Short mmCIF file of C-alpha atoms in Angstrom, two decimals:
data_model
loop_
_atom_site.label_atom_id
_atom_site.label_comp_id
_atom_site.label_asym_id
_atom_site.label_seq_id
_atom_site.Cartn_x
_atom_site.Cartn_y
_atom_site.Cartn_z
CA MET A 1 -42.07 -24.10 12.46
CA ALA A 2 -40.23 -20.86 13.27
CA TRP A 3 -36.48 -20.58 12.85
CA GLU A 4 -34.38 -19.45 15.79
CA TYR A 5 -32.69 -16.34 14.46
CA SER A 6 -30.39 -14.10 16.45
CA GLU A 7 -31.72 -10.68 17.40
CA LYS A 8 -29.14 -9.14 15.09
CA THR A 9 -30.38 -11.19 12.14
CA LYS A 10 -33.98 -10.19 12.78
CA GLN A 11 -33.08 -6.52 13.19
CA LEU A 12 -31.07 -6.41 9.96
CA PHE A 13 -33.96 -8.05 8.09
CA MET A 14 -36.60 -5.67 9.46
CA ASP A 15 -34.44 -2.60 8.83
CA ALA A 16 -33.81 -3.69 5.24
CA ILE A 17 -37.39 -4.47 4.21
CA HIS A 18 -38.61 -1.20 5.75
CA GLY A 19 -35.95 0.77 3.90
CA LYS A 20 -34.32 2.22 6.99
CA PRO A 21 -31.65 4.81 6.09
CA GLY A 22 -28.22 3.22 5.88
CA THR A 23 -29.48 -0.16 4.67
CA HIS A 24 -28.43 -1.61 1.34
CA LEU A 25 -31.43 -3.16 -0.41
CA GLY A 26 -31.31 -1.92 -4.00
CA GLU A 27 -29.07 -1.75 -7.04
CA ILE A 28 -26.19 0.54 -7.97
CA GLU A 29 -26.55 2.23 -11.33
CA ASN A 30 -23.58 1.57 -13.63
CA PRO A 31 -21.75 -0.53 -11.01
CA ASP A 32 -18.05 -1.32 -11.14
CA GLY A 33 -18.79 -4.92 -10.25
CA VAL A 34 -21.94 -7.03 -10.57
CA GLY A 35 -22.49 -10.68 -9.64
CA VAL A 36 -25.52 -12.97 -9.59
CA HIS A 37 -25.98 -16.25 -7.75
CA GLY A 38 -28.94 -18.54 -7.18
CA SER A 39 -32.18 -19.23 -9.03
CA ILE A 40 -35.30 -17.14 -8.49
CA SER A 41 -37.42 -19.86 -10.12
CA CYS A 42 -36.89 -22.31 -7.25
CA GLY A 43 -35.52 -20.46 -4.29
CA ASP A 44 -33.07 -17.83 -3.06
CA ALA A 45 -31.36 -15.61 -5.62
CA MET A 46 -29.11 -12.58 -5.24
CA LYS A 47 -27.83 -9.83 -7.50
CA PHE A 48 -24.90 -8.00 -5.90
CA THR A 49 -23.40 -4.72 -7.12
CA PHE A 50 -20.61 -2.52 -5.83
CA ARG A 51 -18.88 0.76 -6.64
CA VAL A 52 -15.22 1.57 -6.11
CA ALA A 53 -13.09 4.66 -5.62
CA LYS A 54 -10.71 4.11 -8.53
CA ASN A 55 -6.96 4.34 -8.19
CA GLU A 56 -5.85 5.67 -11.56
CA GLU A 57 -2.30 4.39 -11.18
CA ASP A 58 -3.02 0.91 -9.88
CA PRO A 59 -6.52 -0.62 -10.24
CA THR A 60 -5.67 -3.32 -7.70
CA LYS A 61 -5.79 -0.52 -5.12
CA ASP A 62 -9.40 0.43 -5.94
CA ILE A 63 -11.46 0.67 -2.74
CA ILE A 64 -15.05 -0.58 -2.44
CA THR A 65 -17.07 2.39 -1.21
CA GLU A 66 -20.64 1.27 -1.77
CA ALA A 67 -22.44 -2.08 -2.01
CA ARG A 68 -26.06 -2.99 -2.77
CA TYR A 69 -28.08 -6.15 -3.28
CA LEU A 70 -31.35 -7.35 -4.74
CA THR A 71 -32.25 -10.55 -2.93
CA PHE A 72 -35.20 -12.85 -3.35
CA GLY A 73 -35.39 -15.07 -0.31
CA CYS A 74 -36.25 -15.45 3.34
CA THR A 75 -35.24 -13.58 6.48
CA SER A 76 -31.75 -15.07 6.58
CA ALA A 77 -31.11 -14.42 2.87
CA ILE A 78 -31.86 -10.72 3.21
CA ALA A 79 -30.03 -10.39 6.54
CA ALA A 80 -26.97 -12.19 5.13
CA SER A 81 -26.95 -9.87 2.11
CA GLU A 82 -27.20 -6.85 4.39
CA ALA A 83 -24.36 -8.20 6.54
CA LEU A 84 -22.13 -8.64 3.50
CA CYS A 85 -22.59 -5.02 2.44
CA ILE A 86 -21.86 -3.74 5.95
CA ILE A 87 -18.70 -5.85 6.19
CA LEU A 88 -17.43 -4.60 2.84
CA GLU A 89 -18.11 -0.92 3.47
CA SER A 90 -16.76 -0.97 7.02
CA ARG A 91 -13.51 -2.69 6.03
CA LYS A 92 -12.89 -0.28 3.12
CA CYS A 93 -11.24 -3.16 1.32
CA THR A 94 -10.10 -3.60 -2.26
CA PRO A 95 -12.02 -6.03 -4.49
CA ILE A 96 -9.06 -8.42 -4.22
CA GLU A 97 -9.22 -8.26 -0.42
CA ALA A 98 -12.99 -8.78 -0.61
CA LEU A 99 -12.35 -12.26 -1.99
CA THR A 100 -11.10 -13.27 1.47
CA ILE A 101 -14.56 -12.69 2.98
CA SER A 102 -16.14 -16.11 3.54
CA ASN A 103 -19.61 -17.32 4.30
CA GLN A 104 -18.40 -17.98 7.87
CA ASP A 105 -17.58 -14.26 8.24
CA ILE A 106 -21.19 -13.51 7.32
CA VAL A 107 -22.53 -16.14 9.74
CA ASP A 108 -20.34 -14.76 12.54
CA PHE A 109 -21.52 -11.21 11.82
CA LEU A 110 -25.13 -12.39 12.14
CA GLU A 111 -24.25 -14.12 15.44
CA GLY A 112 -25.13 -17.49 13.95
CA LEU A 113 -27.62 -19.01 11.51
CA PRO A 114 -29.65 -22.25 11.66
CA GLU A 115 -27.88 -25.08 9.82
CA GLN A 116 -30.66 -25.18 7.23
CA LYS A 117 -29.97 -21.51 6.43
CA ILE A 118 -26.23 -21.65 5.83
CA HIS A 119 -26.88 -21.57 2.08
CA CYS A 120 -27.94 -17.93 2.49
CA SER A 121 -24.44 -16.93 3.59
CA VAL A 122 -22.88 -19.03 0.83
CA MET A 123 -25.08 -17.24 -1.71
CA GLY A 124 -23.67 -13.87 -0.62
CA GLU A 125 -20.08 -15.10 -0.82
CA GLU A 126 -20.59 -16.50 -4.32
CA ALA A 127 -22.36 -13.36 -5.60
CA LEU A 128 -19.50 -11.25 -4.24
CA ASN A 129 -16.91 -13.46 -5.96
CA ALA A 130 -18.79 -13.12 -9.26
CA ALA A 131 -18.90 -9.34 -8.84
CA VAL A 132 -15.14 -9.18 -8.24
CA LEU A 133 -14.53 -11.21 -11.41
CA ASP A 134 -16.71 -8.71 -13.29
CA TRP A 135 -14.76 -5.78 -11.81
CA ALA A 136 -11.44 -7.39 -12.80
CA LYS A 137 -12.56 -7.75 -16.42
CA LYS A 138 -13.73 -4.15 -16.57
CA ARG A 139 -10.52 -2.81 -14.99
CA GLY A 140 -8.15 -5.06 -16.93
CA VAL A 141 -6.84 -6.76 -13.81
CA SER A 142 -5.37 -10.24 -14.33
CA LEU A 143 -6.50 -12.25 -11.33
CA THR A 144 -4.47 -15.21 -12.58
CA GLU A 145 -1.25 -13.19 -12.30
CA LEU A 146 -2.24 -12.38 -8.72
CA GLY A 147 -2.45 -16.09 -7.95
CA ILE A 148 -6.26 -16.23 -7.97
CA ASP A 149 -7.73 -19.29 -9.68
CA VAL A 150 -10.10 -17.85 -12.27
CA LYS A 151 -10.12 -21.08 -14.27
CA GLN A 152 -12.18 -22.89 -11.65
CA HIS A 153 -14.96 -20.31 -11.99
CA GLU A 154 -14.89 -20.59 -15.78
CA GLU A 155 -15.10 -24.38 -15.48
CA GLU A 156 -18.03 -24.03 -13.10
CA GLU A 157 -19.92 -21.87 -15.59
CA GLU A 158 -19.27 -24.32 -18.43
CA GLY A 159 -19.47 -27.55 -16.43
CA ARG A 160 -22.17 -30.19 -16.57
CA LEU A 161 -25.39 -29.04 -14.92
CA VAL A 162 -26.23 -31.33 -12.00
CA CYS A 163 -28.94 -29.41 -10.11
CA LYS A 164 -31.16 -27.93 -12.81
CA CYS A 165 -33.51 -26.24 -10.35
CA PHE A 166 -30.73 -24.02 -8.99
CA SER A 167 -28.45 -24.11 -12.07
CA LEU A 168 -25.54 -25.61 -10.12
CA SER A 169 -22.77 -27.31 -12.06
CA GLU A 170 -20.65 -30.35 -11.22
CA PRO A 171 -17.40 -28.35 -10.70
CA TYR A 172 -19.16 -25.87 -8.40
CA ILE A 173 -20.81 -28.55 -6.27
CA LYS A 174 -17.54 -30.47 -5.96
CA ARG A 175 -15.72 -27.31 -4.88
CA LYS A 176 -18.29 -26.53 -2.19
CA ILE A 177 -18.25 -30.16 -0.97
CA ARG A 178 -14.52 -29.80 -0.33
CA GLU A 179 -14.54 -26.22 0.99
CA LEU A 180 -17.43 -26.75 3.39
CA ASN A 181 -16.55 -30.36 4.28
CA LEU A 182 -19.94 -31.72 3.21
CA HIS A 183 -20.47 -35.48 3.55
CA THR A 184 -24.20 -36.07 3.07
CA ILE A 185 -26.92 -34.93 0.69
CA PRO A 186 -28.79 -33.02 3.46
CA GLU A 187 -25.55 -31.17 4.26
CA ILE A 188 -25.20 -30.20 0.58
CA THR A 189 -28.80 -28.98 0.47
CA ASP A 190 -28.39 -26.94 3.66
CA ALA A 191 -25.18 -25.37 2.37
CA ILE A 192 -25.95 -24.61 -1.29
CA LYS A 193 -29.59 -25.79 -1.80
CA ALA A 194 -28.64 -28.33 -4.47
CA GLY A 195 -31.20 -31.14 -4.45
CA GLY A 196 -33.61 -29.12 -2.31
CA ALA A 197 -36.39 -28.52 -4.86
CA CYS A 198 -37.41 -31.37 -7.17
CA THR A 199 -34.80 -33.74 -5.60
CA ASN A 200 -34.19 -35.46 -8.97
CA CYS A 201 -30.44 -34.85 -8.80
CA GLN A 202 -29.94 -36.46 -5.41
CA HIS A 203 -29.53 -40.07 -6.53
CA ALA A 204 -29.49 -39.79 -10.32
CA PRO A 205 -26.40 -41.11 -12.14
CA GLY A 206 -23.81 -38.37 -11.82
CA GLY A 207 -25.94 -36.71 -9.13
CA LEU A 208 -25.16 -35.53 -5.62
CA GLN A 209 -24.49 -38.95 -4.10
CA ASP A 210 -22.12 -39.83 -6.93
CA LEU A 211 -20.27 -36.53 -6.47
CA LEU A 212 -19.92 -37.18 -2.75
CA ASP A 213 -18.54 -40.64 -3.49
CA GLU A 214 -16.11 -39.19 -6.03
CA VAL A 215 -14.85 -36.39 -3.78
CA TRP A 216 -14.43 -38.51 -0.66
CA GLY A 217 -13.59 -41.77 -2.41
CA THR A 218 -16.31 -43.83 -0.77
CA GLY A 219 -17.22 -45.64 -3.96
CA LYS A 220 -20.65 -46.42 -2.55
CA ARG A 221 -24.09 -45.27 -3.53
CA GLU A 222 -26.94 -45.09 -1.09
CA GLN A 223 -29.48 -47.83 -1.40
CA ASN A 224 -32.74 -47.31 -3.26
CA ALA A 225 -31.08 -44.86 -5.67
CA GLY A 226 -33.38 -44.07 -8.53
CA GLN A 227 -36.42 -45.63 -6.90
CA ASN A 228 -38.20 -42.32 -6.34
CA PHE A 229 -39.35 -42.03 -9.94
CA GLY A 230 -42.03 -39.37 -10.23
CA LYS A 231 -41.77 -38.30 -6.59
CA ASN A 232 -41.10 -34.58 -6.20
CA SER A 233 -40.50 -34.42 -9.96
CA LEU A 234 -42.07 -32.57 -12.84
CA GLU A 235 -41.39 -35.51 -15.14
CA LEU A 236 -44.74 -37.05 -15.92
CA PRO A 237 -45.24 -40.38 -17.71
CA ILE A 238 -46.55 -40.26 -21.26
CA LEU A 239 -49.15 -42.96 -21.61
CA GLY A 240 -48.32 -45.56 -24.22
CA GLU A 241 -50.86 -47.37 -26.37
CA SER A 242 -51.65 -49.59 -23.43
CA GLY A 243 -52.35 -46.51 -21.32
CA SER A 244 -50.28 -47.89 -18.48
CA GLY A 245 -47.98 -44.92 -17.99
CA SER A 246 -45.65 -47.16 -15.99
CA PRO A 247 -42.20 -46.01 -14.90
CA GLY A 248 -39.53 -46.60 -17.49
CA GLU A 249 -41.59 -45.29 -20.41
CA VAL A 250 -40.69 -42.11 -22.24
CA THR A 251 -41.19 -39.05 -20.05
CA ARG A 252 -41.73 -35.39 -20.66
CA SER A 253 -41.60 -32.20 -18.64
CA SER A 254 -44.78 -30.43 -17.56
CA SER A 255 -43.60 -27.46 -19.63
CA ASP A 256 -44.04 -29.63 -22.76
CA PHE A 257 -47.82 -30.00 -22.49
CA PRO A 258 -49.61 -29.25 -25.80
CA ALA A 259 -50.49 -25.63 -26.43
CA GLY A 260 -54.14 -24.63 -26.24
CA GLU A 261 -56.87 -24.52 -23.67
CA MET A 262 -56.83 -27.10 -20.93
CA SER A 263 -59.98 -28.37 -19.34
CA PRO A 264 -60.59 -27.18 -15.75
CA TYR A 265 -59.55 -30.64 -14.56
CA GLN A 266 -56.32 -30.60 -16.59
CA PHE A 267 -55.56 -27.07 -15.41
CA SER A 268 -56.06 -27.91 -11.73
CA LYS A 269 -53.98 -31.09 -11.96
CA LYS A 270 -51.15 -29.23 -13.62
CA VAL A 271 -51.28 -26.52 -10.94
CA GLU A 272 -51.18 -29.21 -8.23
CA THR A 273 -48.21 -30.94 -9.90
CA VAL A 274 -46.16 -27.75 -10.11
CA LEU A 275 -47.07 -26.83 -6.53
CA GLU A 276 -46.02 -30.23 -5.18
CA THR A 277 -42.82 -30.56 -7.20
CA LEU A 278 -41.34 -27.08 -7.49
CA ILE A 279 -42.99 -24.79 -4.95
CA ARG A 280 -43.68 -26.75 -1.76
CA PRO A 281 -40.22 -28.39 -1.49
CA ALA A 282 -38.54 -24.97 -1.52
CA LEU A 283 -40.92 -23.59 1.12
CA LEU A 284 -40.61 -26.70 3.28
CA ARG A 285 -36.82 -26.30 3.28
CA ASP A 286 -37.38 -22.89 4.88
CA GLY A 287 -39.89 -24.19 7.43
CA GLY A 288 -42.97 -22.97 5.59
CA ASP A 289 -45.74 -24.60 3.59
CA ILE A 290 -48.53 -23.79 1.16
CA SER A 291 -51.86 -25.38 0.30
CA ILE A 292 -54.45 -24.72 -2.40
CA MET A 293 -57.80 -23.62 -0.99
CA ASP A 294 -59.69 -23.08 -4.24
CA ILE A 295 -59.25 -22.52 -7.97
CA LYS A 296 -61.61 -20.23 -9.88
CA GLY A 297 -60.67 -19.76 -13.49
CA LYS A 298 -57.05 -18.61 -13.52
CA ILE A 299 -57.15 -17.38 -9.91
CA ILE A 300 -55.46 -19.69 -7.38
CA TYR A 301 -56.44 -19.16 -3.75
CA VAL A 302 -53.75 -20.43 -1.37
CA ARG A 303 -52.94 -20.47 2.32
CA LEU A 304 -49.42 -20.09 3.67
CA SER A 305 -48.54 -21.89 6.88
CA GLY A 306 -45.55 -22.64 9.07
CA ALA A 307 -42.76 -20.08 8.98
CA CYS A 308 -44.37 -18.43 5.93
CA ALA A 309 -47.65 -17.63 7.72
CA ASN A 310 -46.42 -14.61 9.69
CA CYS A 311 -43.38 -13.74 7.59
CA ALA A 312 -43.03 -10.07 6.68
CA GLY A 313 -41.94 -11.13 3.20
CA ALA A 314 -44.99 -13.36 2.57
CA ASN A 315 -46.29 -11.17 -0.25
CA VAL A 316 -42.89 -11.31 -1.96
CA THR A 317 -42.97 -15.10 -1.67
CA LEU A 318 -46.45 -15.26 -3.21
CA LYS A 319 -45.77 -12.94 -6.14
CA GLY A 320 -42.06 -13.42 -6.74
CA HIS A 321 -41.93 -17.17 -6.16
CA VAL A 322 -45.29 -18.97 -6.16
CA GLU A 323 -47.08 -16.92 -8.80
CA LYS A 324 -44.01 -16.63 -11.04
CA ILE A 325 -43.41 -20.39 -11.10
CA LEU A 326 -47.08 -21.11 -11.85
CA LYS A 327 -47.04 -18.52 -14.64
CA ASP A 328 -43.87 -20.02 -16.12
CA HIS A 329 -45.00 -23.65 -15.96
CA VAL A 330 -48.78 -23.53 -16.28
CA ASP A 331 -50.38 -20.32 -17.61
CA ASN A 332 -49.14 -16.74 -17.76
CA ALA A 333 -52.61 -15.45 -16.81
CA ILE A 334 -52.53 -17.05 -13.35
CA ARG A 335 -53.01 -14.87 -10.28
CA VAL A 336 -52.27 -16.12 -6.76
CA ILE A 337 -54.24 -14.74 -3.82
CA GLN A 338 -53.67 -15.57 -0.15
CA VAL A 339 -56.72 -16.36 1.96
#
């Protein structure tokens, strides 16, 4: 499956990954503002930095002169990050004015994005907001006195974690449900990726469906909630004395397996579990897929398909996403090779 990107989106992506002069992929040394959003372990992540021309008399009149990003993600994630930098530099705006830039501004600049890729523009907006908060702290600017609600961001950082894969809190998800007028779990996943990896948080108590019900006052949960035990999840049953391993028994995470050497069978099963629960769901959300072709020792031979097959960033996906997750959850000696 190939996504229908605008010509502008494709051009911005190609220019960025080839390092064309004037593009913004990179990181500013000693930045005046830095913000991070997303989770590299399960999907798109962005580190955004900017530099300002300082106004010594009034820091609120600082002007953003340079912006850079380090983005792990697909075509739309990189293009959206590039678009954000161009918008900021062309507008010559203050950090306070930058807070008015929305994800829709980024989408419009790119001449549209597929619905399933809207989260890429939201990621840029959130990383920018975090960078402005960082700038304000460094420059001693009270955003609260300027009528900007800083408390909501503090609550989001400290709030209950709902989507563990993407480190998204309850206050943040509720805010985006309201701001983006989200009414279904697929709409949430498209917009901010919550529930798009292991899917455990979709129907769990206090999960996405409950938050939708709370925000919109429906008071209803979708049927079959909680019936997907073990599906798209890294929680594996611990066999009791009976050896049944039936749902409802004590569970553990795959990262809690005993230390020491695994047998080749145990190793391959653990690789398959991580692939099916953490890696494939993220790739499928972006129209791609992956399959294991062979395992020899700690070398995993895989084949990318779908949108990932001919993607210019396929090697980044393999090393920065697939291999990293397998190293983190299975064995640090793993190498992933595409065949």
